[in-house]
GROMACS .gro file of C-alpha atoms in nm:
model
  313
    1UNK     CA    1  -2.153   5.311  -1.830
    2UNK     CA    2  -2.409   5.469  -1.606
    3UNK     CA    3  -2.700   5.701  -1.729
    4UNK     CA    4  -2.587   6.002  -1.593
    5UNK     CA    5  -2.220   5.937  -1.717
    6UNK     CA    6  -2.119   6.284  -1.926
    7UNK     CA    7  -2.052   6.142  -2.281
    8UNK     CA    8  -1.894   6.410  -2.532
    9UNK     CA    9  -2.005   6.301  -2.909
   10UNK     CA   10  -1.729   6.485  -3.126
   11UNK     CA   11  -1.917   6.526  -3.446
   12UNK     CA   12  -2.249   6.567  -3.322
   13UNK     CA   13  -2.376   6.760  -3.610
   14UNK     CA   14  -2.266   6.564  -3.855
   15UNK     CA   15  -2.436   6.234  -4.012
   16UNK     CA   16  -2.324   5.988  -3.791
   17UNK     CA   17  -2.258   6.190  -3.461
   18UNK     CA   18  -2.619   6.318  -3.476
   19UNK     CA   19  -2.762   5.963  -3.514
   20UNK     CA   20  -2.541   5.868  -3.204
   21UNK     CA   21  -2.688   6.153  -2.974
   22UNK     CA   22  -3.028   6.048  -3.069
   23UNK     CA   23  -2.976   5.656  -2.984
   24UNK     CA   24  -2.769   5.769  -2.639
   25UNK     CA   25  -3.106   5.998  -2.597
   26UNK     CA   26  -3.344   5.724  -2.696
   27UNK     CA   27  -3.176   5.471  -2.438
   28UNK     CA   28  -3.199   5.714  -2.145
   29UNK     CA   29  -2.833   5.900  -2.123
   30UNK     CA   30  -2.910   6.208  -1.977
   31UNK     CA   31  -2.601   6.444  -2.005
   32UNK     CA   32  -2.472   6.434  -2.342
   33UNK     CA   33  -2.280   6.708  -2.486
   34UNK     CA   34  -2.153   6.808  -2.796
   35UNK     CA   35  -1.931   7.123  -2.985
   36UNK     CA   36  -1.973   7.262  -3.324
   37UNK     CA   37  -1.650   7.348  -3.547
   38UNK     CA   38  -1.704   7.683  -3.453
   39UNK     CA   39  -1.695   7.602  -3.067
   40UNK     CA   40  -1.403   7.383  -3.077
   41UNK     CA   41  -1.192   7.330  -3.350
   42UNK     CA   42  -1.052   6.998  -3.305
   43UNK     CA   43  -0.724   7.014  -3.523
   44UNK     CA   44  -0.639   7.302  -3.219
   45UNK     CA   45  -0.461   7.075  -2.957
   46UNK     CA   46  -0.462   7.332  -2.719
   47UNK     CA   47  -0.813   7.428  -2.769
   48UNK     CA   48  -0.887   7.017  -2.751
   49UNK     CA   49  -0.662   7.035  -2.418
   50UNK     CA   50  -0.878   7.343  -2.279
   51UNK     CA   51  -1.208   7.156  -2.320
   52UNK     CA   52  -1.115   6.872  -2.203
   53UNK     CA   53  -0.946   6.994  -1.883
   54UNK     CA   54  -1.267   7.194  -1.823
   55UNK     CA   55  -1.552   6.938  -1.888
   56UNK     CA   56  -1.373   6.660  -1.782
   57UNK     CA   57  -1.593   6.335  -2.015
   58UNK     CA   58  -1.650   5.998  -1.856
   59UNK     CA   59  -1.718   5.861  -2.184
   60UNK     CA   60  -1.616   6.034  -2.549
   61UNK     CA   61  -1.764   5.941  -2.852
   62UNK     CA   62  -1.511   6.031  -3.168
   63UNK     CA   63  -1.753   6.065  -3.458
   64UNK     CA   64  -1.543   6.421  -3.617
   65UNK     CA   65  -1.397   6.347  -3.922
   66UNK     CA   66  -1.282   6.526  -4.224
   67UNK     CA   67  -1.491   6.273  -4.474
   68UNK     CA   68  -1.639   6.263  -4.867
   69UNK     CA   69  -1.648   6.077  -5.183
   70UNK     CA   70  -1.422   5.990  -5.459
   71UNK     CA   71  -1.383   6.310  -5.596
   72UNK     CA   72  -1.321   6.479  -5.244
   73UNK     CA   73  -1.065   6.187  -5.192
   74UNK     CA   74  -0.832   6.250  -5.477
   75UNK     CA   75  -0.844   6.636  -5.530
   76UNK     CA   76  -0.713   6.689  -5.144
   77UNK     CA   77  -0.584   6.380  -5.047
   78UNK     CA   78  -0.311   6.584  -4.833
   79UNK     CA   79  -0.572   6.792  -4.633
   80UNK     CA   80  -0.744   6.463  -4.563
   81UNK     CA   81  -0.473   6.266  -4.391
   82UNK     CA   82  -0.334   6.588  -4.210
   83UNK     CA   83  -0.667   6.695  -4.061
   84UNK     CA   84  -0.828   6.369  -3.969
   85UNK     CA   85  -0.489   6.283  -3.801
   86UNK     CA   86  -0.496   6.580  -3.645
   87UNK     CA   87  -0.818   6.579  -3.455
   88UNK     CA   88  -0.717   6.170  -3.369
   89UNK     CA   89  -0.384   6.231  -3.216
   90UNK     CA   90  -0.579   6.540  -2.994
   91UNK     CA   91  -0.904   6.378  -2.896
   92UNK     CA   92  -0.746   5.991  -2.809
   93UNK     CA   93  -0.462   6.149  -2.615
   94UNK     CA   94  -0.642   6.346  -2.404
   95UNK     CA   95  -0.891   6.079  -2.348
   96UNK     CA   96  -0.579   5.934  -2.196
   97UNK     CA   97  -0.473   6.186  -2.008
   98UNK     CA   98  -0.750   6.281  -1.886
   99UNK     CA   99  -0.848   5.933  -1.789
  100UNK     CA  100  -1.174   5.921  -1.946
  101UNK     CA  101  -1.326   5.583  -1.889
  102UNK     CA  102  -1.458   5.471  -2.251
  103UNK     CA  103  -1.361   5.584  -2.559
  104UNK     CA  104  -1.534   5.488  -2.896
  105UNK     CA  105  -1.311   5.584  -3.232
  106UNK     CA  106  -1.526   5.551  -3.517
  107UNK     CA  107  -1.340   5.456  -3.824
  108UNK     CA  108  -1.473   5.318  -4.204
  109UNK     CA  109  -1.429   4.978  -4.412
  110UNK     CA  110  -1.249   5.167  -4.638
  111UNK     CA  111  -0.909   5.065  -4.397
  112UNK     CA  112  -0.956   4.721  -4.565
  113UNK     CA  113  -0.757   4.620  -4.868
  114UNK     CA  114  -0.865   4.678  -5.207
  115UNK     CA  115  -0.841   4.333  -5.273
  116UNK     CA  116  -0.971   4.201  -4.923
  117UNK     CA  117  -1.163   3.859  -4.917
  118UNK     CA  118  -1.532   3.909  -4.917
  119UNK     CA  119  -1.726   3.902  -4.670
  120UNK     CA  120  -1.438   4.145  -4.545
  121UNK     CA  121  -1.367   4.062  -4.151
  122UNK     CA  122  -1.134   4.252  -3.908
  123UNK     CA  123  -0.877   4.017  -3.953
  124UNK     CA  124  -0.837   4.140  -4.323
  125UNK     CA  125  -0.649   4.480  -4.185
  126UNK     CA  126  -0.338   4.584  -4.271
  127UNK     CA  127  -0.277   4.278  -4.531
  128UNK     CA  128  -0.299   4.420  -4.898
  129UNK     CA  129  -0.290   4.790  -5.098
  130UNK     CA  130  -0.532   5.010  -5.020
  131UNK     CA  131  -0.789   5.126  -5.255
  132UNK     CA  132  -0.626   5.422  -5.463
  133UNK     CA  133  -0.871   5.662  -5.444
  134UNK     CA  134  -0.969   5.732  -5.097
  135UNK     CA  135  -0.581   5.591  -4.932
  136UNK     CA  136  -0.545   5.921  -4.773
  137UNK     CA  137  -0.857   5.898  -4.507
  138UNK     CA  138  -0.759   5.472  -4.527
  139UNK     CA  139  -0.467   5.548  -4.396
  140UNK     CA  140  -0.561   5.848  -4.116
  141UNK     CA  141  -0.843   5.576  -4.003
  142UNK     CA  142  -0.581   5.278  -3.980
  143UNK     CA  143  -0.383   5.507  -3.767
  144UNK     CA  144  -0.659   5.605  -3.515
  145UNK     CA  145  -0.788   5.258  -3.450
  146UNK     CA  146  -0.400   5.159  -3.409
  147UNK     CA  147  -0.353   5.425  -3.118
  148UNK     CA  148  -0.683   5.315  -2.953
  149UNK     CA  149  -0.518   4.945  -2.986
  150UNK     CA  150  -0.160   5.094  -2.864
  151UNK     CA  151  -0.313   5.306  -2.546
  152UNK     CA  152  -0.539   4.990  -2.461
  153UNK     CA  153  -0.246   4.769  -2.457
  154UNK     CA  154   0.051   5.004  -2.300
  155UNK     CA  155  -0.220   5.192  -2.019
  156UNK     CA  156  -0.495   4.963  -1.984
  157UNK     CA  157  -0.711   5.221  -2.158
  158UNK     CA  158  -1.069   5.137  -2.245
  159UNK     CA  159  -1.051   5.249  -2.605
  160UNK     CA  160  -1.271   5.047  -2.865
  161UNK     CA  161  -1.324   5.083  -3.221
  162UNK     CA  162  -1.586   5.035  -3.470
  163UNK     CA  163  -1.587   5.016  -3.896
  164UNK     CA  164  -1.943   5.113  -3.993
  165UNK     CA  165  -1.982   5.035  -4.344
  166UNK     CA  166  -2.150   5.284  -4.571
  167UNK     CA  167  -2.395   5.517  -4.401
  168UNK     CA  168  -2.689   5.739  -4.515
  169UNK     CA  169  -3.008   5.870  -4.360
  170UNK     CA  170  -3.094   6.212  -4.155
  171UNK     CA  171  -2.833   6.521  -4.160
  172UNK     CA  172  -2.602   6.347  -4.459
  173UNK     CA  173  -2.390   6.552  -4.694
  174UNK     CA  174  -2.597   6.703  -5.028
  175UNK     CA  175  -2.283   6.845  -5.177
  176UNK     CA  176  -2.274   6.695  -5.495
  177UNK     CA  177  -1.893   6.800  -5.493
  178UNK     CA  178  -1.826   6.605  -5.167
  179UNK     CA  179  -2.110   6.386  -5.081
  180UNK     CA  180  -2.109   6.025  -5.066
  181UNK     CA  181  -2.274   5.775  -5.350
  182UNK     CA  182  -2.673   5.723  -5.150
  183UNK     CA  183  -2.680   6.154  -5.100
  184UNK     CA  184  -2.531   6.223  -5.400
  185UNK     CA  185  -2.846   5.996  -5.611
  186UNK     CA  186  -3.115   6.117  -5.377
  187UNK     CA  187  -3.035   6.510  -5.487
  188UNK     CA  188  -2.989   6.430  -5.881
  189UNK     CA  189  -3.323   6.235  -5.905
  190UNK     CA  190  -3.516   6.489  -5.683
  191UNK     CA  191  -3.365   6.780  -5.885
  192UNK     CA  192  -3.465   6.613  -6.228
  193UNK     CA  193  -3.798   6.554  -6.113
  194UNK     CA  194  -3.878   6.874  -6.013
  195UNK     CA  195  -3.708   7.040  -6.338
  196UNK     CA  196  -3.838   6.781  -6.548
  197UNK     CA  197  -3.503   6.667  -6.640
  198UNK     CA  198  -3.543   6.349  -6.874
  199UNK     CA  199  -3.195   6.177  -6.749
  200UNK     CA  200  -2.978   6.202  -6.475
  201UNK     CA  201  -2.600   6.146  -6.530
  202UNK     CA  202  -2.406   5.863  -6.235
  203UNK     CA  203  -2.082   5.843  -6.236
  204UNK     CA  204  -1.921   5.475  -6.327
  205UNK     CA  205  -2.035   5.173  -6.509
  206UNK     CA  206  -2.281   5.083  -6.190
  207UNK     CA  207  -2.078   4.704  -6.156
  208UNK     CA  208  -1.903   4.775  -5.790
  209UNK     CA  209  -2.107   4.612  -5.482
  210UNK     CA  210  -2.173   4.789  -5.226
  211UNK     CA  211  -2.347   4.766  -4.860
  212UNK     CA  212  -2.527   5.062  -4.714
  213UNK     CA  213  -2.665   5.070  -4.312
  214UNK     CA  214  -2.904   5.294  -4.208
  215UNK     CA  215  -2.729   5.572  -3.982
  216UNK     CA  216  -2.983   5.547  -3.703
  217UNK     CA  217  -2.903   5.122  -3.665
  218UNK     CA  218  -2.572   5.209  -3.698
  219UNK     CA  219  -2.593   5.436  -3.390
  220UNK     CA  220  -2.745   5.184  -3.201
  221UNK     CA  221  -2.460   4.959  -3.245
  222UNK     CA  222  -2.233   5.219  -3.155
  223UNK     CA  223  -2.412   5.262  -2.800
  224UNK     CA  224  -2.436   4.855  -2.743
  225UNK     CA  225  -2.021   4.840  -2.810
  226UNK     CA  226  -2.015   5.112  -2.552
  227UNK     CA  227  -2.175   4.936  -2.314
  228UNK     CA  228  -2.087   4.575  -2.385
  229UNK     CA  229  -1.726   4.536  -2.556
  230UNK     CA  230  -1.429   4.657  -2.443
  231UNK     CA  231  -1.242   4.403  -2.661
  232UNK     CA  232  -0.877   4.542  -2.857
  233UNK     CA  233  -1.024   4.456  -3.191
  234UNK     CA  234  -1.201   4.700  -3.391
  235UNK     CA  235  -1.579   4.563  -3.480
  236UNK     CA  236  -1.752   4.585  -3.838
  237UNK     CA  237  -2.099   4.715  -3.806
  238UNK     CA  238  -2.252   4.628  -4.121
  239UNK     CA  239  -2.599   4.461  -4.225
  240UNK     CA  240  -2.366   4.167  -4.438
  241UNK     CA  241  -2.602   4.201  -4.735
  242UNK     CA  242  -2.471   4.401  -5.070
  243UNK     CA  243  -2.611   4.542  -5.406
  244UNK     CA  244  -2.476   4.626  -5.706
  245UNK     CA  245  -2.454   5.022  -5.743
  246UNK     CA  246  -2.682   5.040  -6.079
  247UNK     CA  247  -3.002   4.824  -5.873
  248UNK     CA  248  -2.912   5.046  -5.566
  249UNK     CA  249  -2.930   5.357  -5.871
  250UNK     CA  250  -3.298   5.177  -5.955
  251UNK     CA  251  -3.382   5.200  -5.597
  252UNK     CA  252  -3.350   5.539  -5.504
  253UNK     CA  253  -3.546   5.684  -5.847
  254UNK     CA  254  -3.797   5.451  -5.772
  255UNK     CA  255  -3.845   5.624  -5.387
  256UNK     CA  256  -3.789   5.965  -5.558
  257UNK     CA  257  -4.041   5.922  -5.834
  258UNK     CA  258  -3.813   6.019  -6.128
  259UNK     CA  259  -3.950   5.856  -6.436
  260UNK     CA  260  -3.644   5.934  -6.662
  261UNK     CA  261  -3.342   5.736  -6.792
  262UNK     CA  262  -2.998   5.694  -6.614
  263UNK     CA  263  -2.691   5.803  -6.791
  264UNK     CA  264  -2.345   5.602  -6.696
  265UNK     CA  265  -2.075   5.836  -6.756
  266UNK     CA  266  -1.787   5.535  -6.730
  267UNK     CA  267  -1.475   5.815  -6.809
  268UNK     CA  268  -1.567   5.844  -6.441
  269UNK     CA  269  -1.431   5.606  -6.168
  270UNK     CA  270  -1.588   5.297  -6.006
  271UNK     CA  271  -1.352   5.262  -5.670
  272UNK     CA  272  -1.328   4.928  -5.543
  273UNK     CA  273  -1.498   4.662  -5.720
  274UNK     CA  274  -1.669   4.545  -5.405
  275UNK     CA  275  -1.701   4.583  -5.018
  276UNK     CA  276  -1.907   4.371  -4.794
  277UNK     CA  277  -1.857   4.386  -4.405
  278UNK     CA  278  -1.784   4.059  -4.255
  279UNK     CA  279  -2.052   4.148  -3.983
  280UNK     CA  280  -2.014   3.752  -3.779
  281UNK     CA  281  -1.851   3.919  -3.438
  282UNK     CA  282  -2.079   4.185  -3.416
  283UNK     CA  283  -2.392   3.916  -3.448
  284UNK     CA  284  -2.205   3.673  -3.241
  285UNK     CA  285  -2.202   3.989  -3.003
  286UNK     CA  286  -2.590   3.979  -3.003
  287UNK     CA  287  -2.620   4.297  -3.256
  288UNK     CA  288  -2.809   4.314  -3.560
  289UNK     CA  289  -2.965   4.592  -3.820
  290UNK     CA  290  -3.346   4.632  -3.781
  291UNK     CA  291  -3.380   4.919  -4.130
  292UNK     CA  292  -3.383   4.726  -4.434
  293UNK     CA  293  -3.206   4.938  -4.740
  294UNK     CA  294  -3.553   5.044  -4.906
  295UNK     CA  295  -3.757   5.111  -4.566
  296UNK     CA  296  -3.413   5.311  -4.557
  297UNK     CA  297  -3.407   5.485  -4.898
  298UNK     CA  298  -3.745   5.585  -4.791
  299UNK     CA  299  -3.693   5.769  -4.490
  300UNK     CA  300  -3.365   5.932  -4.600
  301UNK     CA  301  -3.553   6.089  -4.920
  302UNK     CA  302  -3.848   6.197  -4.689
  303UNK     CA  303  -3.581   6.352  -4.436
  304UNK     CA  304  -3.443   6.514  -4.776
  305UNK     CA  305  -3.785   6.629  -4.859
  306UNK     CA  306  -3.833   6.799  -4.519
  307UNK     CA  307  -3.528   6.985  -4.457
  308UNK     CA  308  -3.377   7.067  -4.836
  309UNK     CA  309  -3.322   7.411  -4.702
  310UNK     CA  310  -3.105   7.338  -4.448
  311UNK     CA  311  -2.965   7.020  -4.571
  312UNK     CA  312  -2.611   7.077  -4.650
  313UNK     CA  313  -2.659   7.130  -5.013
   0.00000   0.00000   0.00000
């Protein structure tokens, strides 16, 4: 890829597009350019069709994604398999048609079994039951990075992807009703501190392990695959080190300041019991994290701090 290369970033608003258009930015791409919702709708395949015809990408960036947590997973599961494969099947074929020259599809570690050997490593795809309650986006994921595979080996295509595992930091989702487990803490403790709240209520016992990556390293992988892999494998980008969700839970009050007690509600669900990136190819690849998870916490909760009124809440 050259500097000057026009690279479209499809979800550049969002958590993880945004974080990619500041690492392209950082590393000296020049002509990067993006489309809210409202500009392009990308379940419209002719709109898609129209935009790409006119701008004509040398390198596209698919970031857009219809995402959220448990809750957000099971109440909708239909609108989240129809509209994520929607916006897939629009944006990688007209990559191909259009013969744009790299294409990045970003997918989740949430494609992995339920049961999946830990550390989980690409080669763990497509060999167990998914986890129940987020199957829907599993499976609209599994499909993308299967027509990236299917276009590279039919056409030739330079289509990679990528599993980041889970994300947080600058522009993530506040919605308590759709927002992912790091977002979701960050609000309730800063809300109970400032109302003087003397708990705050998490959902599950606080058992499952998890791994969380700073969005900002996990753009940076994103732009070194760009630029050095063109393999037909999909890459975990992890940091390979996990936590349980109740120390993670201890973590973010202590960064927030709230001095009260947590509440488990465990009626609520726990998802899978754990999920740690196999993160070995993407080392061997000469990638690694450089935000450790409470430098992270840190920043995320200041970013909260600064922009809570425009923070999507």
């Amino acid at each position: 890829m050259n500097k000057t290369d026009k690279i479209y970033v499809a979800g550049h608003r969002g958590l993880v597009g945004s974080a990619i258009v500041r690492s392209l930015e950082r590393q000296g791409y020049t002509n990067v350019i993006g489309r809210s919702h409202k500009e392009l709708d990308l379940t419209d395949q002719a709109a898609v069709r129209a935009f790409f015809e006119a701008e004509k990408p040398d390198a596209v960036v698919l970031a857009a994604a219809k995402v959220g947590g448990i809750h957000a997973n099971e109440s909708t599961p239909a609108e989240f398999a129809y509209e994520n494969m929607q916006i897939q099947c629009n944006v990688i074929k007209c990559c191909h048609d259009m013969h744009v020259g790299k294409l990045l599809f970003l997918g989740s570690t949430c494609i992995y079994p339920r049961m999946a050997p830990q550390p989980i490593p690409e080669t763990a795809l497509l060999t167990g039951p998914l986890e129940k309650t987020n199957e829907a986006y599993a499976i609209a994921k599994i499909s993308g990075l299967m027509m990236c595979r299917f276009y590279k080996q039919q056409y030739g295509d330079d289509f990679i992807s990528c599993m980041p595992t889970n994300l947080y930091g600058p522009y993530d989702n506040y919605d308590l009703s759709g927002s992912h487990v790091m977002p979701a803490m960050i609000r309730k403790f800063h809300e109970a501190k400032v109302s003087g709240a003397k708990t705050v209520e998490l959902w599950g016992t606080g058992k499952p392990l998890r791994e969380f990556l700073y969005v900002d390293d996990m753009a940076d992988a994103c732009v070194f695959l760009l630029e050095h892999y063109s393999g037909e494998e999909h890459v975990n980008i992890g940091t390979g080190k996990e936590l349980t969700i109740a120390e993670l839970a201890e973590k973010v009050k202590k960064a927030v300041g709230f001095e009260g007690e947590i509440v488990w509600n465990t009626s609520m669900p726990d998802g899978t019991p754990r999920k740690l990136t196999d993160v070995t190819k993407l080392h061997e690849l000469g990638f690694t994290h450089k935000v450790e998870l409470d430098e992270g916490i840190r920043l995320a909760y200041e970013w909260f701090k600064e922009n809570i009124d425009d923070a999507r809440m």
